[in-house]
Amino acid sequence: MHVETPLIESMSLSASAGAQIFLKLDAVQPTGSFKARGVGYACVEHRKRGAQRFISSSGGNAGLAVAYSGRRLGVPVTVVVPKTTTQRAKRLIELEQAEVIVHGESWHEANAMALTLLDASSAFIHPFDDPLLWTGHATLVDELARQTEPPDAIVLSVGGGGLLCGVGEGLKRNGWNEVAIVAVETLGADSYAQALAAGKPVLLPAITSIASSLGARQVCQQAVDLAREFQIESVVVSDAQAVAGCMTLLDEHRILAEPACGASLAALTQKTSVLARAKRVVVVVCGGVGVNQRQLLDWDAAFRLKT
Ligand SMILES: *Cc1c(COP(=O)(O)O)cnc(C)c1O
């Protein structure tokens, strides 16, 4: 369901960071984000087990990946989204021939409704908290292991922690246990930073960041447990920094991605203890379709005005 993505060395980012920076370009997945990996794998497995319908409650990249996988596998898909979901997001999911049901004011209500649709012949595809998903996301590291020597650090964004868990699984299954992980979030969506500080998942009262794909109010338990097995450094950037990261990616590499992804590029400008020491760094360019050039330029202009 996913494609093998390029790994490129960014000469411009390397020059400003003072280290070798490689970009793993998952923005070029057919669904625009890395979600194609884990969601695709989960859908294939559920299909093998006899599922005749896939159900999702994500109006974002996860829902789109379920819709895409369902179309490719010939399995009908229903995505329940809240009223706040943009026309554009609904259209992208419908273009993948999935049924979109709009229900409730927030994701919580849409999700509750989605769960009532479940029966013995359908499978619910969770956006981040599912071992099947992590096993699929781990293919990102399998590819890295074919493309390069082990880096000193991998930089990635954290929403609910599915990508993080998948990369952890991939590092383990490739024997790359010494690679440090830099886990990046935006302020207002920093559920992982708070979970690491508390030693257990913490429920944020609300999400106040524009990086909607990082907007899980609580990370999965496995993401917290992983910090016992790997050196994981949590980094929190501002929305303005995340948008600046998107602008850098666009200007230097002509790739448009969400602030959820720009956050990881923004982390390179922070001299964290891991990044200050690392000589070779892989940044997961996780992508995201929830942005267009107009939106990005509007955010950029708004943040420039404020500073
Ligand atoms: C889903 C997503 C994330 C966060 O991934 P989690 O597995 O929820 O941690 C980050 N960026 C993009 C573009 C996403 O779609």
mmCIF file of C-alpha atoms and ligand atoms in Angstrom:
data_model
loop_
_atom_site.group_PDB
_atom_site.id
_atom_site.type_symbol
_atom_site.label_atom_id
_atom_site.label_comp_id
_atom_site.label_asym_id
_atom_site.label_seq_id
_atom_site.Cartn_x
_atom_site.Cartn_y
_atom_site.Cartn_z
ATOM 1 C CA MET A 1 0.000 0.000 0.000
ATOM 2 C CA HIS A 2 2.992 2.307 0.447
ATOM 3 C CA VAL A 3 5.942 3.108 -1.782
ATOM 4 C CA GLU A 4 9.638 3.067 -0.922
ATOM 5 C CA THR A 5 10.560 6.728 -0.480
ATOM 6 C CA PRO A 6 13.813 8.514 -1.334
ATOM 7 C CA LEU A 7 16.420 9.457 1.251
ATOM 8 C CA ILE A 8 18.247 12.612 0.204
ATOM 9 C CA GLU A 9 21.123 14.483 1.774
ATOM 10 C CA SER A 10 20.178 18.115 2.250
ATOM 11 C CA MET A 11 23.257 20.228 1.589
ATOM 12 C CA SER A 12 21.532 23.447 2.632
ATOM 13 C CA LEU A 13 20.115 22.086 5.896
ATOM 14 C CA SER A 14 23.455 20.400 6.615
ATOM 15 C CA ALA A 15 25.262 23.716 6.147
ATOM 16 C CA SER A 16 23.004 25.531 8.611
ATOM 17 C CA ALA A 17 22.890 22.682 11.140
ATOM 18 C CA GLY A 18 26.623 21.941 11.068
ATOM 19 C CA ALA A 19 25.891 18.205 10.692
ATOM 20 C CA GLN A 20 24.982 15.861 7.857
ATOM 21 C CA ILE A 21 21.200 16.070 7.457
ATOM 22 C CA PHE A 22 19.290 13.428 5.501
ATOM 23 C CA LEU A 23 15.600 13.703 4.666
ATOM 24 C CA LYS A 24 13.369 10.611 4.449
ATOM 25 C CA LEU A 25 10.753 11.876 2.039
ATOM 26 C CA ASP A 26 7.503 10.287 3.174
ATOM 27 C CA ALA A 27 5.619 13.325 1.920
ATOM 28 C CA VAL A 28 5.719 11.580 -1.477
ATOM 29 C CA GLN A 29 3.666 8.576 -0.335
ATOM 30 C CA PRO A 30 0.556 8.226 -2.546
ATOM 31 C CA THR A 31 -1.578 9.505 0.363
ATOM 32 C CA GLY A 32 0.805 12.387 1.103
ATOM 33 C CA SER A 33 2.028 11.071 4.444
ATOM 34 C CA PHE A 34 3.748 8.127 6.161
ATOM 35 C CA LYS A 35 0.301 6.948 7.349
ATOM 36 C CA ALA A 36 0.120 4.862 4.152
ATOM 37 C CA ARG A 37 2.645 2.488 5.755
ATOM 38 C CA GLY A 38 0.937 1.457 8.967
ATOM 39 C CA VAL A 39 -2.652 1.995 7.878
ATOM 40 C CA GLY A 40 -1.981 0.093 4.659
ATOM 41 C CA TYR A 41 -0.454 -2.801 6.582
ATOM 42 C CA ALA A 42 -3.307 -2.883 9.116
ATOM 43 C CA CYS A 43 -5.894 -2.876 6.311
ATOM 44 C CA VAL A 44 -4.162 -5.749 4.480
ATOM 45 C CA GLU A 45 -4.049 -7.787 7.706
ATOM 46 C CA HIS A 46 -7.706 -7.106 8.527
ATOM 47 C CA ARG A 47 -8.656 -8.039 4.970
ATOM 48 C CA LYS A 48 -6.829 -11.387 5.367
ATOM 49 C CA ARG A 49 -8.817 -11.962 8.553
ATOM 50 C CA GLY A 50 -12.037 -11.418 6.609
ATOM 51 C CA ALA A 51 -12.960 -7.773 7.205
ATOM 52 C CA GLN A 52 -15.561 -6.562 4.711
ATOM 53 C CA ARG A 53 -15.585 -2.903 5.699
ATOM 54 C CA PHE A 54 -13.035 -0.503 7.185
ATOM 55 C CA ILE A 55 -14.164 2.222 9.565
ATOM 56 C CA SER A 56 -12.171 5.305 10.553
ATOM 57 C CA SER A 57 -12.939 8.462 12.481
ATOM 58 C CA SER A 58 -10.045 10.549 11.183
ATOM 59 C CA GLY A 59 -10.696 13.457 8.828
ATOM 60 C CA GLY A 60 -6.946 13.789 8.436
ATOM 61 C CA ASN A 61 -4.117 11.777 6.954
ATOM 62 C CA ALA A 62 -5.112 8.558 8.731
ATOM 63 C CA GLY A 63 -8.660 8.646 7.337
ATOM 64 C CA LEU A 64 -7.301 9.360 3.876
ATOM 65 C CA ALA A 65 -4.904 6.419 4.142
ATOM 66 C CA VAL A 66 -7.769 4.104 5.176
ATOM 67 C CA ALA A 67 -9.840 5.330 2.213
ATOM 68 C CA TYR A 68 -6.912 4.787 -0.153
ATOM 69 C CA SER A 69 -6.144 1.310 1.199
ATOM 70 C CA GLY A 70 -9.812 0.309 1.011
ATOM 71 C CA ARG A 71 -10.058 1.401 -2.608
ATOM 72 C CA ARG A 72 -6.888 -0.490 -3.510
ATOM 73 C CA LEU A 73 -8.105 -3.637 -1.692
ATOM 74 C CA GLY A 74 -11.684 -3.385 -2.956
ATOM 75 C CA VAL A 75 -13.045 -3.017 0.588
ATOM 76 C CA PRO A 76 -15.704 -0.339 1.288
ATOM 77 C CA VAL A 77 -14.645 2.371 3.739
ATOM 78 C CA THR A 78 -16.691 4.631 6.004
ATOM 79 C CA VAL A 79 -15.030 7.662 7.575
ATOM 80 C CA VAL A 80 -16.974 9.520 10.274
ATOM 81 C CA VAL A 81 -15.728 13.079 10.763
ATOM 82 C CA PRO A 82 -16.854 16.003 12.954
ATOM 83 C CA LYS A 83 -18.503 19.139 11.554
ATOM 84 C CA THR A 84 -15.214 21.023 11.905
ATOM 85 C CA THR A 85 -13.580 18.950 9.128
ATOM 86 C CA THR A 86 -12.746 21.074 6.073
ATOM 87 C CA GLN A 87 -14.474 20.640 2.692
ATOM 88 C CA ARG A 88 -11.103 19.907 1.199
ATOM 89 C CA ALA A 89 -10.398 17.021 3.602
ATOM 90 C CA LYS A 90 -13.833 15.514 2.962
ATOM 91 C CA ARG A 91 -13.333 15.828 -0.787
ATOM 92 C CA LEU A 92 -9.959 14.068 -0.708
ATOM 93 C CA ILE A 93 -11.484 11.151 1.203
ATOM 94 C CA GLU A 94 -14.468 11.003 -1.163
ATOM 95 C CA LEU A 95 -12.138 11.013 -4.164
ATOM 96 C CA GLU A 96 -10.815 7.726 -2.765
ATOM 97 C CA GLN A 97 -14.396 6.455 -3.054
ATOM 98 C CA ALA A 98 -14.975 6.251 0.705
ATOM 99 C CA GLU A 99 -18.265 7.196 2.346
ATOM 100 C CA VAL A 100 -17.933 10.285 4.542
ATOM 101 C CA ILE A 101 -20.421 10.728 7.406
ATOM 102 C CA VAL A 102 -20.385 14.089 9.196
ATOM 103 C CA HIS A 103 -21.363 13.732 12.834
ATOM 104 C CA GLY A 104 -20.851 15.774 16.016
ATOM 105 C CA GLU A 105 -19.025 18.928 17.032
ATOM 106 C CA SER A 106 -15.692 17.304 17.785
ATOM 107 C CA TRP A 107 -13.630 14.225 16.986
ATOM 108 C CA HIS A 108 -14.817 12.639 20.239
ATOM 109 C CA GLU A 109 -18.435 12.493 19.042
ATOM 110 C CA ALA A 110 -17.483 11.420 15.524
ATOM 111 C CA ASN A 111 -15.399 8.624 16.988
ATOM 112 C CA ALA A 112 -18.209 7.440 19.276
ATOM 113 C CA MET A 113 -20.534 7.328 16.271
ATOM 114 C CA ALA A 114 -17.924 5.418 14.204
ATOM 115 C CA LEU A 115 -17.683 2.784 16.934
ATOM 116 C CA THR A 116 -21.458 2.190 16.809
ATOM 117 C CA LEU A 117 -21.076 1.239 13.107
ATOM 118 C CA LEU A 118 -18.725 -1.634 13.961
ATOM 119 C CA ASP A 119 -19.973 -5.191 13.550
ATOM 120 C CA ALA A 120 -18.372 -8.633 13.265
ATOM 121 C CA SER A 121 -17.447 -8.140 9.591
ATOM 122 C CA SER A 122 -15.917 -4.663 9.864
ATOM 123 C CA ALA A 123 -12.574 -3.442 11.197
ATOM 124 C CA PHE A 124 -11.886 -0.170 12.997
ATOM 125 C CA ILE A 125 -8.551 1.341 11.946
ATOM 126 C CA HIS A 126 -7.089 3.396 14.781
ATOM 127 C CA PRO A 127 -4.929 6.383 13.736
ATOM 128 C CA PHE A 128 -2.032 5.597 16.102
ATOM 129 C CA ASP A 129 -2.658 3.107 18.925
ATOM 130 C CA ASP A 130 -2.458 -0.293 17.254
ATOM 131 C CA PRO A 131 0.516 -2.730 17.059
ATOM 132 C CA LEU A 132 -0.434 -3.584 13.439
ATOM 133 C CA LEU A 133 0.020 0.063 12.543
ATOM 134 C CA TRP A 134 3.446 0.217 14.207
ATOM 135 C CA THR A 135 4.622 -2.877 12.338
ATOM 136 C CA GLY A 136 3.676 -1.160 9.085
ATOM 137 C CA HIS A 137 5.314 2.145 10.030
ATOM 138 C CA ALA A 138 8.510 0.197 10.847
ATOM 139 C CA THR A 139 9.086 -0.316 7.089
ATOM 140 C CA LEU A 140 10.415 3.243 7.103
ATOM 141 C CA VAL A 141 13.462 2.050 9.065
ATOM 142 C CA ASP A 142 13.810 -1.122 6.939
ATOM 143 C CA GLU A 143 14.233 1.195 3.954
ATOM 144 C CA LEU A 144 16.700 3.420 5.815
ATOM 145 C CA ALA A 145 18.788 0.355 6.640
ATOM 146 C CA ARG A 146 19.089 -0.312 2.901
ATOM 147 C CA GLN A 147 19.736 3.342 2.070
ATOM 148 C CA THR A 148 22.351 4.452 4.604
ATOM 149 C CA GLU A 149 24.598 3.632 7.554
ATOM 150 C CA PRO A 150 22.933 4.000 10.972
ATOM 151 C CA PRO A 151 22.589 7.720 11.783
ATOM 152 C CA ASP A 152 23.319 9.168 15.225
ATOM 153 C CA ALA A 153 19.742 10.410 15.533
ATOM 154 C CA ILE A 154 16.328 10.224 13.889
ATOM 155 C CA VAL A 155 14.092 13.280 14.168
ATOM 156 C CA LEU A 156 10.341 12.682 13.924
ATOM 157 C CA SER A 157 7.055 14.326 14.856
ATOM 158 C CA VAL A 158 4.749 12.909 17.536
ATOM 159 C CA GLY A 159 0.967 13.124 17.593
ATOM 160 C CA GLY A 160 -0.458 10.036 19.276
ATOM 161 C CA GLY A 161 2.898 8.294 19.017
ATOM 162 C CA GLY A 162 2.193 5.766 16.253
ATOM 163 C CA LEU A 163 5.090 6.885 14.060
ATOM 164 C CA LEU A 164 7.396 6.897 17.087
ATOM 165 C CA CYS A 165 6.376 3.337 18.053
ATOM 166 C CA GLY A 166 6.798 2.185 14.465
ATOM 167 C CA VAL A 167 10.264 3.715 14.183
ATOM 168 C CA GLY A 168 11.156 2.115 17.529
ATOM 169 C CA GLU A 169 10.053 -1.270 16.215
ATOM 170 C CA GLY A 170 11.997 -0.708 12.989
ATOM 171 C CA LEU A 171 15.163 0.292 14.852
ATOM 172 C CA LYS A 172 14.898 -2.886 16.950
ATOM 173 C CA ARG A 173 14.281 -5.214 14.041
ATOM 174 C CA ASN A 174 17.265 -3.766 12.176
ATOM 175 C CA GLY A 175 19.589 -3.876 15.190
ATOM 176 C CA TRP A 176 19.866 -0.081 15.265
ATOM 177 C CA ASN A 177 19.396 0.124 19.034
ATOM 178 C CA GLU A 178 21.979 2.887 19.535
ATOM 179 C CA VAL A 179 20.194 5.441 17.345
ATOM 180 C CA ALA A 180 18.790 8.306 19.435
ATOM 181 C CA ILE A 181 15.276 9.569 18.715
ATOM 182 C CA VAL A 182 14.326 13.243 18.781
ATOM 183 C CA ALA A 183 10.544 13.387 19.325
ATOM 184 C CA VAL A 184 9.130 16.718 18.201
ATOM 185 C CA GLU A 185 5.787 18.368 19.019
ATOM 186 C CA THR A 186 4.339 21.843 18.924
ATOM 187 C CA LEU A 187 3.395 23.837 22.003
ATOM 188 C CA GLY A 188 -0.297 23.205 22.602
ATOM 189 C CA ALA A 189 -0.064 19.661 21.216
ATOM 190 C CA ASP A 190 2.754 18.533 23.536
ATOM 191 C CA SER A 191 1.094 15.431 24.961
ATOM 192 C CA TYR A 192 4.296 13.388 24.653
ATOM 193 C CA ALA A 193 6.548 15.904 26.410
ATOM 194 C CA GLN A 194 4.050 15.970 29.275
ATOM 195 C CA ALA A 195 3.742 12.178 29.321
ATOM 196 C CA LEU A 196 7.527 11.737 29.559
ATOM 197 C CA ALA A 197 7.648 14.231 32.413
ATOM 198 C CA ALA A 198 4.840 12.416 34.255
ATOM 199 C CA GLY A 199 6.071 8.909 33.388
ATOM 200 C CA LYS A 200 2.646 7.998 31.987
ATOM 201 C CA PRO A 201 0.207 9.255 29.325
ATOM 202 C CA VAL A 202 -1.371 12.585 30.304
ATOM 203 C CA LEU A 203 -4.679 13.874 28.899
ATOM 204 C CA LEU A 204 -4.311 17.467 27.647
ATOM 205 C CA PRO A 205 -7.384 19.613 28.397
ATOM 206 C CA ALA A 206 -7.386 20.915 24.804
ATOM 207 C CA ILE A 207 -5.248 21.205 21.679
ATOM 208 C CA THR A 208 -4.233 24.799 20.975
ATOM 209 C CA SER A 209 -1.674 24.298 18.190
ATOM 210 C CA ILE A 210 -2.337 24.734 14.451
ATOM 211 C CA ALA A 211 -0.472 21.449 13.855
ATOM 212 C CA SER A 212 -3.740 19.488 13.779
ATOM 213 C CA SER A 213 -2.090 16.189 12.837
ATOM 214 C CA LEU A 214 -0.183 16.332 16.142
ATOM 215 C CA GLY A 215 -3.418 16.994 18.011
ATOM 216 C CA ALA A 216 -3.852 13.756 19.953
ATOM 217 C CA ARG A 217 -4.808 14.832 23.472
ATOM 218 C CA GLN A 218 -3.130 11.722 24.861
ATOM 219 C CA VAL A 219 -0.297 9.571 23.517
ATOM 220 C CA CYS A 220 -0.385 5.776 23.562
ATOM 221 C CA GLN A 221 1.206 3.868 26.459
ATOM 222 C CA GLN A 222 3.750 2.184 24.165
ATOM 223 C CA ALA A 223 5.230 5.576 23.227
ATOM 224 C CA VAL A 224 5.983 6.188 26.913
ATOM 225 C CA ASP A 225 7.334 2.656 27.463
ATOM 226 C CA LEU A 226 9.703 3.064 24.506
ATOM 227 C CA ALA A 227 11.667 5.669 26.455
ATOM 228 C CA ARG A 228 13.029 2.805 28.587
ATOM 229 C CA GLU A 229 14.553 1.148 25.512
ATOM 230 C CA PHE A 230 15.838 4.104 23.505
ATOM 231 C CA GLN A 231 17.416 7.448 24.156
ATOM 232 C CA ILE A 232 14.434 9.672 23.381
ATOM 233 C CA GLU A 233 14.748 13.425 23.586
ATOM 234 C CA SER A 234 11.538 15.420 23.590
ATOM 235 C CA VAL A 235 11.566 18.786 21.800
ATOM 236 C CA VAL A 236 8.674 21.266 21.756
ATOM 237 C CA VAL A 237 8.645 24.035 19.127
ATOM 238 C CA SER A 238 6.205 26.907 18.633
ATOM 239 C CA ASP A 239 3.629 26.996 15.830
ATOM 240 C CA ALA A 240 5.639 29.868 14.315
ATOM 241 C CA GLN A 241 8.764 27.700 14.269
ATOM 242 C CA ALA A 242 6.830 24.791 12.736
ATOM 243 C CA VAL A 243 5.548 27.061 9.951
ATOM 244 C CA ALA A 244 9.087 28.361 9.413
ATOM 245 C CA GLY A 245 10.139 24.707 9.085
ATOM 246 C CA CYS A 246 7.498 24.248 6.353
ATOM 247 C CA MET A 247 8.785 27.334 4.538
ATOM 248 C CA THR A 248 12.360 26.010 4.697
ATOM 249 C CA LEU A 249 11.243 22.643 3.301
ATOM 250 C CA LEU A 250 9.354 24.382 0.512
ATOM 251 C CA ASP A 251 12.147 26.806 -0.365
ATOM 252 C CA GLU A 252 15.066 24.377 -0.100
ATOM 253 C CA HIS A 253 13.442 21.184 -1.379
ATOM 254 C CA ARG A 254 10.208 22.322 -3.091
ATOM 255 C CA ILE A 255 8.058 20.108 -0.858
ATOM 256 C CA LEU A 256 4.805 21.333 0.701
ATOM 257 C CA ALA A 257 3.945 19.718 4.052
ATOM 258 C CA GLU A 258 1.853 20.401 7.156
ATOM 259 C CA PRO A 259 3.157 22.215 10.252
ATOM 260 C CA ALA A 260 3.036 18.760 11.887
ATOM 261 C CA CYS A 261 5.959 17.972 9.600
ATOM 262 C CA GLY A 262 7.568 21.417 9.619
ATOM 263 C CA ALA A 263 7.984 20.960 13.376
ATOM 264 C CA SER A 264 10.603 18.257 12.790
ATOM 265 C CA LEU A 265 12.588 20.535 10.471
ATOM 266 C CA ALA A 266 12.290 23.324 13.038
ATOM 267 C CA ALA A 267 13.877 21.058 15.657
ATOM 268 C CA LEU A 268 17.121 21.160 13.643
ATOM 269 C CA THR A 269 17.533 24.798 14.593
ATOM 270 C CA GLN A 270 17.492 23.867 18.301
ATOM 271 C CA LYS A 271 20.820 22.824 19.787
ATOM 272 C CA THR A 272 19.386 20.060 21.929
ATOM 273 C CA SER A 273 21.870 17.780 23.664
ATOM 274 C CA VAL A 274 21.313 14.975 21.152
ATOM 275 C CA LEU A 275 21.473 17.237 18.099
ATOM 276 C CA ALA A 276 24.499 19.149 19.363
ATOM 277 C CA ARG A 277 26.467 15.865 19.361
ATOM 278 C CA ALA A 278 24.962 14.143 16.308
ATOM 279 C CA LYS A 279 27.043 14.104 13.113
ATOM 280 C CA ARG A 280 24.549 12.252 10.932
ATOM 281 C CA VAL A 281 20.833 12.949 11.358
ATOM 282 C CA VAL A 282 17.802 11.553 9.517
ATOM 283 C CA VAL A 283 14.678 13.727 9.573
ATOM 284 C CA VAL A 284 11.404 11.962 8.814
ATOM 285 C CA VAL A 285 9.568 14.271 6.407
ATOM 286 C CA CYS A 286 6.191 12.887 7.425
ATOM 287 C CA GLY A 287 4.225 15.103 4.997
ATOM 288 C CA GLY A 288 0.474 15.676 5.373
ATOM 289 C CA VAL A 289 -2.233 16.805 2.947
ATOM 290 C CA GLY A 290 -3.939 19.225 5.356
ATOM 291 C CA VAL A 291 -2.278 22.301 3.877
ATOM 292 C CA ASN A 292 -2.101 24.160 0.575
ATOM 293 C CA GLN A 293 0.226 26.948 -0.517
ATOM 294 C CA ARG A 294 -2.293 29.706 0.309
ATOM 295 C CA GLN A 295 -2.810 28.397 3.857
ATOM 296 C CA LEU A 296 0.923 28.095 4.475
ATOM 297 C CA LEU A 297 1.595 31.626 3.201
ATOM 298 C CA ASP A 298 -1.258 32.978 5.362
ATOM 299 C CA TRP A 299 0.182 31.336 8.483
ATOM 300 C CA ASP A 300 3.656 32.564 7.610
ATOM 301 C CA ALA A 301 2.420 36.146 7.145
ATOM 302 C CA ALA A 302 0.416 36.026 10.391
ATOM 303 C CA PHE A 303 3.401 34.817 12.440
ATOM 304 C CA ARG A 304 5.704 37.387 10.871
ATOM 305 C CA LEU A 305 3.317 40.145 11.917
ATOM 306 C CA LYS A 306 3.413 38.948 15.516
ATOM 307 C CA THR A 307 7.210 38.931 15.780
HETATM 308 C C1 LIG B 1 -0.359 11.344 11.900
HETATM 309 C C2 LIG B 1 0.653 12.360 11.610
HETATM 310 C C3 LIG B 1 1.637 12.725 12.550
HETATM 311 C C4 LIG B 1 1.684 12.148 13.929
HETATM 312 O O1 LIG B 1 1.796 10.751 13.931
HETATM 313 P P1 LIG B 1 1.405 9.892 15.205
HETATM 314 O O2 LIG B 1 1.555 8.504 14.732
HETATM 315 O O3 LIG B 1 -0.012 10.235 15.568
HETATM 316 O O4 LIG B 1 2.344 10.260 16.291
HETATM 317 C C5 LIG B 1 2.584 13.653 12.172
HETATM 318 N N1 LIG B 1 2.565 14.225 10.966
HETATM 319 C C6 LIG B 1 1.652 13.909 10.043
HETATM 320 C C7 LIG B 1 1.698 14.590 8.728
HETATM 321 C C8 LIG B 1 0.660 12.974 10.330
HETATM 322 O O5 LIG B 1 -0.258 12.657 9.406
#
